């Protein structure tokens, strides 16, 4: 049976009969088991729209966004779906449970989710062990590690948390994402502004002994004037890429009930995120790469953002609704720039990529 039909006709109805987080845990449990048996030959993502970015070589521009595989339990499975990179996390330095359940809600008519997970994490030490195992199977694969702070850590001490997580996880990470944009950890988003942001980025660059590319992930709920400040601070602190955007606290018109507290992701986020992505592209004017994320679920949306100038895209929520064949569908629909149609794409900075990966593994 065609894999899309297998998902929509059989697997999705079973998963959607469960509450959203139970479905997530069931699917991730299966992905974890499959990760152990997937043959090496299936771990080579399709080369389409190949590119290099901050010294890493990416076989294609479509990645898995943070939040799905928070603890790096199933990276080989996601690589086998065709994702050109996987971002794990958010990982906190110490283990924590996250917010009370229920904390994840499906909006099926909107193709959306609302979540207020609050960074459940097995902690940096355990995730480092999972990543070490993943690296045995995927020595050269681009794995981003998204880091955050523990809930109990006061915001003034947040940078210590980020630095601990960086030091523990950098040996296994191709790049690190600094998450200052989740709406579900009190005050976290204040780290996106002014002195707090500058202090955090300075501390992280100083702690970045392995010289990993540091990316900054931002929220879609930022005033344009603040956005300009964030872009300038990021560039001044040599951020490798801006990842726009996280989930939104806004509630655009929805068909389903959208009254749960938390961040909205999926189809209704696309116009909101895409406006912010374009604004970040305009403000940064090529001085820092932009990774676009937020509601992407079709090849048209993927192509639209790539044409606008993003270097990579990431997605999460559309995978829940469309199933694992989505990555293949998107890559087949990827429009290759003229002059780039027959041969797979831009020459990578393979020397630096090799250096980075050798250090990673
Ligand atoms: C259930 C859930 C949990 C998430 N957890 C995280 C997280 O821990 N860290 C993070 O940076 N983003 C997290 N995200 C945000 C996604 O990475 C992404 O930025 C957002 O969902 C928009 O993309 P999408 O519409 O393709 O899902 C989460 C999203 C969802 C739906």
mmCIF file of C-alpha atoms and ligand atoms in Angstrom:
data_model
loop_
_atom_site.group_PDB
_atom_site.id
_atom_site.type_symbol
_atom_site.label_atom_id
_atom_site.label_comp_id
_atom_site.label_asym_id
_atom_site.label_seq_id
_atom_site.Cartn_x
_atom_site.Cartn_y
_atom_site.Cartn_z
ATOM 1 C CA UNK A 1 0.000 0.000 0.000
ATOM 2 C CA UNK A 2 1.209 3.533 -0.764
ATOM 3 C CA UNK A 3 2.819 4.932 2.392
ATOM 4 C CA UNK A 4 0.694 8.116 2.436
ATOM 5 C CA UNK A 5 -2.470 6.010 2.248
ATOM 6 C CA UNK A 6 -1.121 3.643 4.885
ATOM 7 C CA UNK A 7 -0.710 6.620 7.212
ATOM 8 C CA UNK A 8 -3.945 8.481 6.483
ATOM 9 C CA UNK A 9 -6.187 5.389 6.269
ATOM 10 C CA UNK A 10 -4.746 3.251 9.053
ATOM 11 C CA UNK A 11 -2.073 4.709 11.289
ATOM 12 C CA UNK A 12 -3.424 8.263 11.657
ATOM 13 C CA UNK A 13 -6.958 7.199 12.724
ATOM 14 C CA UNK A 14 -5.403 4.947 15.374
ATOM 15 C CA UNK A 15 -3.049 7.674 16.609
ATOM 16 C CA UNK A 16 -5.752 10.361 16.492
ATOM 17 C CA UNK A 17 -8.029 8.172 18.644
ATOM 18 C CA UNK A 18 -5.487 8.789 21.418
ATOM 19 C CA UNK A 19 -4.933 12.113 23.147
ATOM 20 C CA UNK A 20 -2.297 14.196 21.337
ATOM 21 C CA UNK A 21 0.599 13.526 23.696
ATOM 22 C CA UNK A 22 -0.149 9.792 23.984
ATOM 23 C CA UNK A 23 -0.176 9.626 20.170
ATOM 24 C CA UNK A 24 3.119 11.502 20.080
ATOM 25 C CA UNK A 25 4.686 9.096 22.586
ATOM 26 C CA UNK A 26 3.377 6.047 20.704
ATOM 27 C CA UNK A 27 4.702 7.302 17.364
ATOM 28 C CA UNK A 28 8.048 8.268 18.874
ATOM 29 C CA UNK A 29 8.287 4.866 20.590
ATOM 30 C CA UNK A 30 7.833 3.169 17.208
ATOM 31 C CA UNK A 31 10.374 5.545 15.645
ATOM 32 C CA UNK A 32 12.843 4.684 18.425
ATOM 33 C CA UNK A 33 12.487 0.947 17.792
ATOM 34 C CA UNK A 34 12.736 1.382 14.026
ATOM 35 C CA UNK A 35 15.866 3.507 14.484
ATOM 36 C CA UNK A 36 17.675 0.408 15.753
ATOM 37 C CA UNK A 37 16.905 -1.756 12.728
ATOM 38 C CA UNK A 38 16.971 0.652 9.782
ATOM 39 C CA UNK A 39 19.735 -0.523 7.435
ATOM 40 C CA UNK A 40 22.628 1.876 6.853
ATOM 41 C CA UNK A 41 21.669 2.153 3.172
ATOM 42 C CA UNK A 42 18.432 3.900 4.231
ATOM 43 C CA UNK A 43 20.255 6.507 6.271
ATOM 44 C CA UNK A 44 21.352 8.578 3.265
ATOM 45 C CA UNK A 45 18.776 11.363 2.771
ATOM 46 C CA UNK A 46 17.983 12.255 -0.856
ATOM 47 C CA UNK A 47 20.362 14.738 -2.457
ATOM 48 C CA UNK A 48 18.118 17.402 -3.837
ATOM 49 C CA UNK A 49 18.907 21.067 -3.481
ATOM 50 C CA UNK A 50 22.190 20.123 -1.795
ATOM 51 C CA UNK A 51 23.914 23.040 -0.107
ATOM 52 C CA UNK A 52 26.473 24.038 2.455
ATOM 53 C CA UNK A 53 25.765 26.341 5.329
ATOM 54 C CA UNK A 54 28.100 27.556 8.066
ATOM 55 C CA UNK A 55 30.554 24.846 7.124
ATOM 56 C CA UNK A 56 28.040 21.977 7.166
ATOM 57 C CA UNK A 57 27.005 19.963 4.174
ATOM 58 C CA UNK A 58 23.258 19.407 3.787
ATOM 59 C CA UNK A 59 21.924 16.919 1.215
ATOM 60 C CA UNK A 60 18.627 18.817 0.984
ATOM 61 C CA UNK A 61 17.066 21.899 2.579
ATOM 62 C CA UNK A 62 14.247 20.243 4.580
ATOM 63 C CA UNK A 63 14.884 19.563 8.281
ATOM 64 C CA UNK A 64 12.943 18.338 11.286
ATOM 65 C CA UNK A 65 12.170 21.196 13.698
ATOM 66 C CA UNK A 66 12.905 20.973 17.415
ATOM 67 C CA UNK A 67 10.352 19.558 19.815
ATOM 68 C CA UNK A 68 9.442 16.266 18.169
ATOM 69 C CA UNK A 69 12.552 14.329 19.167
ATOM 70 C CA UNK A 70 13.397 16.259 22.327
ATOM 71 C CA UNK A 71 15.705 13.596 23.772
ATOM 72 C CA UNK A 72 17.383 12.368 20.575
ATOM 73 C CA UNK A 73 15.603 9.015 20.815
ATOM 74 C CA UNK A 74 15.031 8.404 17.099
ATOM 75 C CA UNK A 75 17.417 10.449 14.949
ATOM 76 C CA UNK A 76 18.168 7.561 12.503
ATOM 77 C CA UNK A 77 14.428 7.109 11.874
ATOM 78 C CA UNK A 78 13.991 10.780 10.962
ATOM 79 C CA UNK A 79 17.104 10.675 8.759
ATOM 80 C CA UNK A 80 15.576 7.680 6.968
ATOM 81 C CA UNK A 81 12.448 9.729 6.167
ATOM 82 C CA UNK A 82 14.637 11.982 4.035
ATOM 83 C CA UNK A 83 15.169 14.975 6.326
ATOM 84 C CA UNK A 84 18.436 16.677 5.417
ATOM 85 C CA UNK A 85 18.999 17.510 9.059
ATOM 86 C CA UNK A 86 17.328 16.891 12.415
ATOM 87 C CA UNK A 87 17.160 19.335 15.303
ATOM 88 C CA UNK A 88 16.734 17.576 18.656
ATOM 89 C CA UNK A 89 15.687 19.270 21.920
ATOM 90 C CA UNK A 90 14.925 21.530 23.546
ATOM 91 C CA UNK A 91 17.344 19.975 26.053
ATOM 92 C CA UNK A 92 17.640 21.477 29.549
ATOM 93 C CA UNK A 93 20.800 21.036 31.668
ATOM 94 C CA UNK A 94 18.995 19.065 34.385
ATOM 95 C CA UNK A 95 16.129 16.630 33.850
ATOM 96 C CA UNK A 96 12.660 18.143 34.346
ATOM 97 C CA UNK A 97 9.096 16.967 33.812
ATOM 98 C CA UNK A 98 7.644 19.996 32.040
ATOM 99 C CA UNK A 99 4.144 21.352 32.599
ATOM 100 C CA UNK A 100 1.237 19.274 33.947
ATOM 101 C CA UNK A 101 -0.761 17.241 31.404
ATOM 102 C CA UNK A 102 -2.782 17.730 29.265
ATOM 103 C CA UNK A 103 -0.391 20.042 27.469
ATOM 104 C CA UNK A 104 -0.673 19.172 23.773
ATOM 105 C CA UNK A 105 -3.874 19.641 21.734
ATOM 106 C CA UNK A 106 -4.793 18.729 18.174
ATOM 107 C CA UNK A 107 -6.823 21.103 15.970
ATOM 108 C CA UNK A 108 -7.564 18.690 13.111
ATOM 109 C CA UNK A 109 -9.704 21.002 10.985
ATOM 110 C CA UNK A 110 -6.955 23.613 11.064
ATOM 111 C CA UNK A 111 -4.026 21.209 10.631
ATOM 112 C CA UNK A 112 -2.640 22.742 13.810
ATOM 113 C CA UNK A 113 -1.437 21.950 17.320
ATOM 114 C CA UNK A 114 -1.399 23.952 20.507
ATOM 115 C CA UNK A 115 1.240 22.956 23.053
ATOM 116 C CA UNK A 116 2.396 24.107 26.439
ATOM 117 C CA UNK A 117 4.915 21.320 27.058
ATOM 118 C CA UNK A 118 7.325 23.511 29.062
ATOM 119 C CA UNK A 119 10.523 21.656 28.055
ATOM 120 C CA UNK A 120 10.103 18.119 29.400
ATOM 121 C CA UNK A 121 13.673 16.806 29.119
ATOM 122 C CA UNK A 122 15.709 13.853 30.322
ATOM 123 C CA UNK A 123 18.517 16.376 30.814
ATOM 124 C CA UNK A 124 21.790 17.092 29.018
ATOM 125 C CA UNK A 125 23.777 14.100 30.365
ATOM 126 C CA UNK A 126 21.243 11.518 29.163
ATOM 127 C CA UNK A 127 20.705 13.270 25.836
ATOM 128 C CA UNK A 128 24.480 13.312 25.340
ATOM 129 C CA UNK A 129 24.455 9.516 25.715
ATOM 130 C CA UNK A 130 21.620 9.179 23.203
ATOM 131 C CA UNK A 131 23.462 11.438 20.783
ATOM 132 C CA UNK A 132 26.657 9.425 21.170
ATOM 133 C CA UNK A 133 24.682 6.316 20.111
ATOM 134 C CA UNK A 134 23.063 8.185 17.192
ATOM 135 C CA UNK A 135 26.510 9.366 16.063
ATOM 136 C CA UNK A 136 27.700 5.747 15.783
ATOM 137 C CA UNK A 137 25.136 5.243 13.031
ATOM 138 C CA UNK A 138 25.200 8.767 11.606
ATOM 139 C CA UNK A 139 28.755 10.091 11.887
ATOM 140 C CA UNK A 140 28.342 12.717 9.162
ATOM 141 C CA UNK A 141 24.670 13.593 9.462
ATOM 142 C CA UNK A 142 23.717 17.148 10.437
ATOM 143 C CA UNK A 143 22.208 16.999 13.929
ATOM 144 C CA UNK A 144 21.315 20.307 15.555
ATOM 145 C CA UNK A 145 20.885 20.415 19.315
ATOM 146 C CA UNK A 146 18.421 22.965 20.651
ATOM 147 C CA UNK A 147 19.141 24.092 24.226
ATOM 148 C CA UNK A 148 17.143 25.907 26.895
ATOM 149 C CA UNK A 149 17.054 26.631 30.599
ATOM 150 C CA UNK A 150 15.490 24.730 33.480
ATOM 151 C CA UNK A 151 12.216 26.184 34.709
ATOM 152 C CA UNK A 152 13.533 26.700 38.245
ATOM 153 C CA UNK A 153 16.550 28.727 37.121
ATOM 154 C CA UNK A 154 15.929 32.453 37.602
ATOM 155 C CA UNK A 155 16.103 34.391 34.371
ATOM 156 C CA UNK A 156 19.161 36.386 35.587
ATOM 157 C CA UNK A 157 21.075 33.074 35.847
ATOM 158 C CA UNK A 158 19.779 31.647 32.588
ATOM 159 C CA UNK A 159 23.082 32.017 30.780
ATOM 160 C CA UNK A 160 24.753 29.535 33.153
ATOM 161 C CA UNK A 161 22.126 26.938 32.167
ATOM 162 C CA UNK A 162 22.669 27.526 28.452
ATOM 163 C CA UNK A 163 26.454 27.311 28.883
ATOM 164 C CA UNK A 164 26.209 23.999 30.809
ATOM 165 C CA UNK A 165 23.975 22.537 28.103
ATOM 166 C CA UNK A 166 26.305 23.816 25.373
ATOM 167 C CA UNK A 167 29.415 22.281 26.950
ATOM 168 C CA UNK A 168 27.742 18.889 27.485
ATOM 169 C CA UNK A 169 26.100 18.616 24.078
ATOM 170 C CA UNK A 170 28.469 20.374 21.670
ATOM 171 C CA UNK A 171 30.709 17.303 21.187
ATOM 172 C CA UNK A 172 27.809 15.524 19.444
ATOM 173 C CA UNK A 173 26.154 18.500 17.737
ATOM 174 C CA UNK A 174 26.725 19.766 14.211
ATOM 175 C CA UNK A 175 25.211 23.054 15.374
ATOM 176 C CA UNK A 176 23.571 24.392 18.527
ATOM 177 C CA UNK A 177 20.295 26.312 18.631
ATOM 178 C CA UNK A 178 19.753 28.809 21.419
ATOM 179 C CA UNK A 179 16.048 28.669 22.160
ATOM 180 C CA UNK A 180 14.847 31.943 23.655
ATOM 181 C CA UNK A 181 11.431 31.794 22.018
ATOM 182 C CA UNK A 182 9.288 29.047 23.538
ATOM 183 C CA UNK A 183 6.176 30.584 25.055
ATOM 184 C CA UNK A 184 5.802 27.943 27.777
ATOM 185 C CA UNK A 185 8.711 28.699 30.116
ATOM 186 C CA UNK A 186 7.990 31.794 32.219
ATOM 187 C CA UNK A 187 10.022 34.835 31.114
ATOM 188 C CA UNK A 188 12.065 32.850 28.545
ATOM 189 C CA UNK A 189 11.120 35.208 25.735
ATOM 190 C CA UNK A 190 12.565 38.157 27.661
ATOM 191 C CA UNK A 191 15.967 36.689 26.726
ATOM 192 C CA UNK A 192 15.284 37.853 23.172
ATOM 193 C CA UNK A 193 15.813 41.471 24.105
ATOM 194 C CA UNK A 194 18.437 44.055 25.015
ATOM 195 C CA UNK A 195 21.152 43.345 27.544
ATOM 196 C CA UNK A 196 19.809 39.883 28.404
ATOM 197 C CA UNK A 197 20.243 38.731 24.803
ATOM 198 C CA UNK A 198 23.650 40.362 24.367
ATOM 199 C CA UNK A 199 24.868 38.897 27.702
ATOM 200 C CA UNK A 200 23.590 35.428 26.812
ATOM 201 C CA UNK A 201 25.226 35.397 23.375
ATOM 202 C CA UNK A 202 28.532 36.722 24.746
ATOM 203 C CA UNK A 203 28.599 34.015 27.439
ATOM 204 C CA UNK A 204 27.753 31.280 24.938
ATOM 205 C CA UNK A 205 30.400 32.326 22.430
ATOM 206 C CA UNK A 206 32.974 32.329 25.257
ATOM 207 C CA UNK A 207 31.852 28.852 26.351
ATOM 208 C CA UNK A 208 31.869 27.570 22.761
ATOM 209 C CA UNK A 209 35.256 25.853 22.954
ATOM 210 C CA UNK A 210 34.484 23.520 20.034
ATOM 211 C CA UNK A 211 33.462 26.488 17.908
ATOM 212 C CA UNK A 212 30.107 25.032 16.919
ATOM 213 C CA UNK A 213 27.826 27.204 14.789
ATOM 214 C CA UNK A 214 25.372 28.863 17.194
ATOM 215 C CA UNK A 215 21.874 29.548 15.821
ATOM 216 C CA UNK A 216 19.251 31.717 17.516
ATOM 217 C CA UNK A 217 15.581 30.707 17.390
ATOM 218 C CA UNK A 218 13.083 33.539 17.657
ATOM 219 C CA UNK A 219 9.358 33.908 18.244
ATOM 220 C CA UNK A 220 6.823 35.131 15.705
ATOM 221 C CA UNK A 221 5.275 37.483 18.272
ATOM 222 C CA UNK A 222 7.856 40.256 18.130
ATOM 223 C CA UNK A 223 7.335 43.917 17.180
ATOM 224 C CA UNK A 224 9.229 44.913 14.035
ATOM 225 C CA UNK A 225 11.362 47.426 15.988
ATOM 226 C CA UNK A 226 12.434 44.689 18.420
ATOM 227 C CA UNK A 227 13.116 42.363 15.491
ATOM 228 C CA UNK A 228 15.597 44.853 14.105
ATOM 229 C CA UNK A 229 17.444 44.948 17.450
ATOM 230 C CA UNK A 230 17.539 41.141 17.665
ATOM 231 C CA UNK A 231 18.970 40.847 14.147
ATOM 232 C CA UNK A 232 21.706 43.400 14.896
ATOM 233 C CA UNK A 233 22.641 41.806 18.244
ATOM 234 C CA UNK A 234 22.730 38.358 16.606
ATOM 235 C CA UNK A 235 25.023 39.575 13.828
ATOM 236 C CA UNK A 236 27.270 41.447 16.273
ATOM 237 C CA UNK A 237 27.660 38.206 18.276
ATOM 238 C CA UNK A 238 28.463 36.095 15.192
ATOM 239 C CA UNK A 239 25.312 34.007 15.261
ATOM 240 C CA UNK A 240 25.512 31.405 12.440
ATOM 241 C CA UNK A 241 21.813 31.566 11.512
ATOM 242 C CA UNK A 242 18.495 32.924 12.729
ATOM 243 C CA UNK A 243 15.733 30.324 12.992
ATOM 244 C CA UNK A 244 12.347 31.967 12.519
ATOM 245 C CA UNK A 245 9.939 31.049 14.014
ATOM 246 C CA UNK A 246 8.801 29.201 17.106
ATOM 247 C CA UNK A 247 5.076 28.716 17.882
ATOM 248 C CA UNK A 248 2.773 31.733 18.256
ATOM 249 C CA UNK A 249 0.662 33.015 21.125
ATOM 250 C CA UNK A 250 -1.574 34.708 18.546
ATOM 251 C CA UNK A 251 -4.872 33.115 17.637
ATOM 252 C CA UNK A 252 -5.730 33.782 14.010
ATOM 253 C CA UNK A 253 -9.210 32.699 12.907
ATOM 254 C CA UNK A 254 -9.469 28.962 13.574
ATOM 255 C CA UNK A 255 -12.101 26.352 12.720
ATOM 256 C CA UNK A 256 -11.396 24.351 15.876
ATOM 257 C CA UNK A 257 -11.498 25.608 19.438
ATOM 258 C CA UNK A 258 -8.259 27.506 20.002
ATOM 259 C CA UNK A 259 -8.770 28.547 23.606
ATOM 260 C CA UNK A 260 -6.100 26.322 25.204
ATOM 261 C CA UNK A 261 -3.088 28.218 26.515
ATOM 262 C CA UNK A 262 0.153 27.595 24.654
ATOM 263 C CA UNK A 263 1.914 27.992 21.348
ATOM 264 C CA UNK A 264 0.049 27.441 18.090
ATOM 265 C CA UNK A 265 1.844 25.611 15.271
ATOM 266 C CA UNK A 266 0.884 24.199 11.881
ATOM 267 C CA UNK A 267 -1.041 25.605 8.906
ATOM 268 C CA UNK A 268 -2.473 28.759 10.599
ATOM 269 C CA UNK A 269 1.056 29.752 11.650
ATOM 270 C CA UNK A 270 2.358 29.883 8.085
ATOM 271 C CA UNK A 271 1.214 33.430 7.176
ATOM 272 C CA UNK A 272 2.361 34.771 10.564
ATOM 273 C CA UNK A 273 5.762 33.064 10.465
ATOM 274 C CA UNK A 274 6.305 33.843 6.812
ATOM 275 C CA UNK A 275 5.763 37.577 7.435
ATOM 276 C CA UNK A 276 8.364 37.495 10.218
ATOM 277 C CA UNK A 277 10.763 35.421 8.083
ATOM 278 C CA UNK A 278 10.537 37.988 5.258
ATOM 279 C CA UNK A 279 11.103 40.825 7.702
ATOM 280 C CA UNK A 280 14.168 39.061 9.152
ATOM 281 C CA UNK A 281 15.468 38.482 5.617
ATOM 282 C CA UNK A 282 14.960 42.168 4.821
ATOM 283 C CA UNK A 283 16.603 43.384 8.025
ATOM 284 C CA UNK A 284 19.550 41.007 7.817
ATOM 285 C CA UNK A 285 20.083 41.696 4.098
ATOM 286 C CA UNK A 286 22.267 38.636 3.565
ATOM 287 C CA UNK A 287 24.468 39.253 6.627
ATOM 288 C CA UNK A 288 23.241 36.121 8.429
ATOM 289 C CA UNK A 289 21.473 33.041 6.988
ATOM 290 C CA UNK A 290 17.813 32.521 7.888
ATOM 291 C CA UNK A 291 16.185 29.134 8.510
ATOM 292 C CA UNK A 292 12.426 29.285 7.936
ATOM 293 C CA UNK A 293 9.986 27.314 10.087
ATOM 294 C CA UNK A 294 6.301 27.691 10.885
ATOM 295 C CA UNK A 295 3.368 25.937 9.260
ATOM 296 C CA UNK A 296 5.205 24.557 6.237
ATOM 297 C CA UNK A 297 3.291 21.631 4.750
ATOM 298 C CA UNK A 298 3.381 21.929 0.968
ATOM 299 C CA UNK A 299 6.037 22.113 -1.752
ATOM 300 C CA UNK A 300 4.570 25.474 -2.798
ATOM 301 C CA UNK A 301 5.245 26.880 0.683
ATOM 302 C CA UNK A 302 8.719 25.363 0.713
ATOM 303 C CA UNK A 303 9.540 26.886 -2.690
ATOM 304 C CA UNK A 304 8.024 30.231 -1.704
ATOM 305 C CA UNK A 305 10.296 30.541 1.331
ATOM 306 C CA UNK A 306 13.390 29.351 -0.511
ATOM 307 C CA UNK A 307 12.710 31.898 -3.264
ATOM 308 C CA UNK A 308 12.295 34.585 -0.606
ATOM 309 C CA UNK A 309 15.832 33.765 0.523
ATOM 310 C CA UNK A 310 15.799 31.291 3.403
ATOM 311 C CA UNK A 311 18.740 28.881 3.435
ATOM 312 C CA UNK A 312 16.873 25.918 4.937
ATOM 313 C CA UNK A 313 13.406 25.112 6.217
ATOM 314 C CA UNK A 314 12.225 23.010 9.138
ATOM 315 C CA UNK A 315 8.835 21.533 9.991
ATOM 316 C CA UNK A 316 7.083 19.543 12.679
ATOM 317 C CA UNK A 317 3.279 19.862 12.784
ATOM 318 C CA UNK A 318 2.559 18.986 9.136
ATOM 319 C CA UNK A 319 4.308 15.653 9.711
ATOM 320 C CA UNK A 320 1.675 14.795 12.337
ATOM 321 C CA UNK A 321 -1.158 15.401 9.882
ATOM 322 C CA UNK A 322 0.431 14.199 6.622
ATOM 323 C CA UNK A 323 2.642 11.373 7.854
ATOM 324 C CA UNK A 324 6.195 10.280 7.084
ATOM 325 C CA UNK A 325 5.806 10.413 3.279
ATOM 326 C CA UNK A 326 5.540 14.224 3.508
ATOM 327 C CA UNK A 327 9.312 14.706 3.343
ATOM 328 C CA UNK A 328 9.538 12.796 0.065
ATOM 329 C CA UNK A 329 6.562 14.751 -1.345
ATOM 330 C CA UNK A 330 8.194 18.066 -0.448
ATOM 331 C CA UNK A 331 11.549 17.084 -1.905
ATOM 332 C CA UNK A 332 9.946 15.898 -5.142
ATOM 333 C CA UNK A 333 8.188 19.246 -5.417
ATOM 334 C CA UNK A 334 11.336 21.234 -4.693
ATOM 335 C CA UNK A 335 11.988 23.642 -7.542
ATOM 336 C CA UNK A 336 15.632 23.657 -8.456
ATOM 337 C CA UNK A 337 17.092 27.015 -9.447
ATOM 338 C CA UNK A 338 17.984 27.313 -13.144
ATOM 339 C CA UNK A 339 21.416 25.907 -13.872
ATOM 340 C CA UNK A 340 21.075 23.580 -10.948
ATOM 341 C CA UNK A 341 18.637 21.035 -12.292
ATOM 342 C CA UNK A 342 20.772 18.153 -13.454
ATOM 343 C CA UNK A 343 23.642 18.084 -10.999
ATOM 344 C CA UNK A 344 22.992 18.165 -7.311
ATOM 345 C CA UNK A 345 23.662 21.700 -6.367
ATOM 346 C CA UNK A 346 26.089 24.009 -4.685
ATOM 347 C CA UNK A 347 29.558 22.787 -3.952
ATOM 348 C CA UNK A 348 29.799 22.310 -0.208
ATOM 349 C CA UNK A 349 32.565 23.558 1.996
ATOM 350 C CA UNK A 350 33.467 19.913 2.380
ATOM 351 C CA UNK A 351 36.744 20.519 4.157
ATOM 352 C CA UNK A 352 35.155 22.398 7.006
ATOM 353 C CA UNK A 353 32.176 20.053 7.059
ATOM 354 C CA UNK A 354 34.501 17.072 7.407
ATOM 355 C CA UNK A 355 36.398 18.835 10.150
ATOM 356 C CA UNK A 356 33.195 19.610 12.045
ATOM 357 C CA UNK A 357 31.845 16.113 11.694
ATOM 358 C CA UNK A 358 35.068 14.474 12.679
ATOM 359 C CA UNK A 359 34.958 16.541 15.847
ATOM 360 C CA UNK A 360 31.314 15.588 16.341
ATOM 361 C CA UNK A 361 31.674 11.886 16.164
HETATM 362 C C1 LIG B 1 4.450 19.811 20.534
HETATM 363 C C2 LIG B 1 5.515 20.788 20.133
HETATM 364 C C3 LIG B 1 6.646 20.917 20.911
HETATM 365 C C4 LIG B 1 7.642 21.832 20.543
HETATM 366 N N1 LIG B 1 8.763 21.920 21.307
HETATM 367 C C5 LIG B 1 9.758 22.764 20.922
HETATM 368 C C6 LIG B 1 10.951 22.830 21.670
HETATM 369 O O1 LIG B 1 11.157 22.107 22.640
HETATM 370 N N2 LIG B 1 11.902 23.724 21.259
HETATM 371 C C7 LIG B 1 11.732 24.532 20.159
HETATM 372 O O2 LIG B 1 12.627 25.321 19.837
HETATM 373 N N3 LIG B 1 10.608 24.472 19.427
HETATM 374 C C8 LIG B 1 9.630 23.609 19.778
HETATM 375 N N4 LIG B 1 8.486 23.531 19.034
HETATM 376 C C9 LIG B 1 8.318 24.470 17.906
HETATM 377 C C10 LIG B 1 8.720 23.864 16.569
HETATM 378 O O3 LIG B 1 10.083 23.560 16.528
HETATM 379 C C11 LIG B 1 8.392 24.857 15.430
HETATM 380 O O4 LIG B 1 9.177 26.022 15.595
HETATM 381 C C12 LIG B 1 6.923 25.267 15.410
HETATM 382 O O5 LIG B 1 6.088 24.188 15.766
HETATM 383 C C13 LIG B 1 6.504 25.768 14.035
HETATM 384 O O6 LIG B 1 6.707 24.787 13.057
HETATM 385 P P1 LIG B 1 5.535 23.792 12.544
HETATM 386 O O7 LIG B 1 4.333 24.645 12.276
HETATM 387 O O8 LIG B 1 6.097 23.150 11.326
HETATM 388 O O9 LIG B 1 5.299 22.828 13.652
HETATM 389 C C14 LIG B 1 7.479 22.625 19.372
HETATM 390 C C15 LIG B 1 6.333 22.472 18.597
HETATM 391 C C16 LIG B 1 5.362 21.568 18.950
HETATM 392 C C17 LIG B 1 4.145 21.421 18.067
#
